[in-house]
XYZ file of C-alpha atoms in Angstrom:
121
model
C 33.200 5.951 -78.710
C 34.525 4.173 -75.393
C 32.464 3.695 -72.662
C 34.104 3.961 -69.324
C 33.769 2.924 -65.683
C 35.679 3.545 -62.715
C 35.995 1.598 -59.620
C 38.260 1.417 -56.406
C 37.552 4.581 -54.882
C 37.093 5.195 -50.842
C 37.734 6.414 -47.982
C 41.518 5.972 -46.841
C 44.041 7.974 -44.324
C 46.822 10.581 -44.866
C 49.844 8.383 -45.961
C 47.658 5.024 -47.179
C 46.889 4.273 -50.951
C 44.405 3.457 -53.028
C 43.830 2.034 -57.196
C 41.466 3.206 -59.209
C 40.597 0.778 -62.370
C 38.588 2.397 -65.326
C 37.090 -0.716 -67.449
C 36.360 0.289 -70.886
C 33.873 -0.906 -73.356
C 34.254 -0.282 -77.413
C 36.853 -1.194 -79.993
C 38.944 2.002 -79.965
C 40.089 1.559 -76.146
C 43.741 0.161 -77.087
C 43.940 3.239 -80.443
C 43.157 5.634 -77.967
C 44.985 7.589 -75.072
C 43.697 7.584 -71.643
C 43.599 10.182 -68.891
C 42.853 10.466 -65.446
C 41.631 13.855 -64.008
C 39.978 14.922 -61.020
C 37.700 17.509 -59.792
C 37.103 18.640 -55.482
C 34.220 20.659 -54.664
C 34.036 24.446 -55.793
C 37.220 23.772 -57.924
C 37.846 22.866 -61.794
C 38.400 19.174 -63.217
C 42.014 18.784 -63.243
C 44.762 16.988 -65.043
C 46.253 14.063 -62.961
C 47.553 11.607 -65.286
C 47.265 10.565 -68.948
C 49.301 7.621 -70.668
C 49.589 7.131 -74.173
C 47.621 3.923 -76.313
C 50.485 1.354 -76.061
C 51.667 2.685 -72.820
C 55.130 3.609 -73.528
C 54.738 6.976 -72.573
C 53.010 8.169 -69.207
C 52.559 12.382 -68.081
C 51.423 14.125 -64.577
C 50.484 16.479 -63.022
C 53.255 17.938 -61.092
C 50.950 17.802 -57.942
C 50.930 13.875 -57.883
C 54.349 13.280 -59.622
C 56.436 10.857 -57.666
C 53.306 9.315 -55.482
C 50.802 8.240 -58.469
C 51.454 5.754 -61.308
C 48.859 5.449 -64.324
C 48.924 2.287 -66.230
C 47.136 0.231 -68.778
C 46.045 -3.256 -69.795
C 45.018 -3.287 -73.582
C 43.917 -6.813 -73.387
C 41.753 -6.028 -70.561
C 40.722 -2.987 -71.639
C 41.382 -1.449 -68.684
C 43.173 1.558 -67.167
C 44.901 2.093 -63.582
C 45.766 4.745 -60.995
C 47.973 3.799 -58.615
C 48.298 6.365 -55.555
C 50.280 6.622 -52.932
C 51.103 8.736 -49.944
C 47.615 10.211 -50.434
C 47.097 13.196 -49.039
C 44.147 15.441 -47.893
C 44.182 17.547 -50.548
C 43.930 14.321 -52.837
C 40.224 14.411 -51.958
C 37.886 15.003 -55.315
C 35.852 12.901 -57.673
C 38.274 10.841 -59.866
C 37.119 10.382 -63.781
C 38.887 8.515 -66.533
C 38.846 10.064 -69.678
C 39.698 8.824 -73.701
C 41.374 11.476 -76.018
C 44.522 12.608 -77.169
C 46.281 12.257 -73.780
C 46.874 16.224 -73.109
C 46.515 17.728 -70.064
C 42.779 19.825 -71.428
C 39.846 18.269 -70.365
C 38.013 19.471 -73.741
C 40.357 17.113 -75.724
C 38.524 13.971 -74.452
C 35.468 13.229 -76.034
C 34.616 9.849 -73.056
C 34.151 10.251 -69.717
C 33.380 7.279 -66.790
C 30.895 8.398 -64.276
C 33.592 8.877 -61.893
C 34.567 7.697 -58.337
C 34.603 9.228 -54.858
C 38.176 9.577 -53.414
C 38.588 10.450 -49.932
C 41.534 11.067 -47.847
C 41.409 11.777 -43.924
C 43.722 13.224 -42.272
């Protein structure tokens, strides 16, 4: 299994941006797909992001299409979010997640401990 840690979350306005960075620990990190999902209180975890294990293919959710960009390093082991023109509703606690890259949280078996995320308006 991959152990996972995210980092970069905060406190930012309407309009600003923010990168998340999940560091991952293990030797399956660059065999496996990553996804990013997120969850605000009283609400499901939801699909934001997930990119495939080399990268060449990246999916979202239609909700953050167009202002967030996942990426990955495999030789740092290490996945990104990328957001921009955050927006209230961005608010939640962000998690990275290893799997099979789909947008169901029950297809990825490693989860960080996720970060706070918090947009004012």
């Amino acid at each position: 299994q991959v152990q996972l840690v995210e980092s970069g979350g905060g406190l930012v306005q309407a309009g600003g941006s923010l990168e998340l960075s999940c560091a991952a620990s293990g030797r399956t990190f660059s065999r496996s797909a990553m996804g990013w999902f997120r969850q605000a209180p009283g609400k499901e975890r939801e699909f934001v992001a997930s990119i495939t294990a080399r990268g060449w293919s990246t999916y979202y959710a239609d909700s953050v299409k167009d202002r967030f960009t996942i990426s990955r390093d495999n030789a740092k082991n290490t996945v990104y979010l990328q957001m921009s023109s955050l927006k209230p509703e961005d608010t939640a606690v962000y998690y990275c997640a290893s799997g099979d890259g789909s947008r169901l949280p029950v297809t990825y078996d490693s989860w960080g401990q996720g970060t706070q995320v918090t947009v004012s308006s």
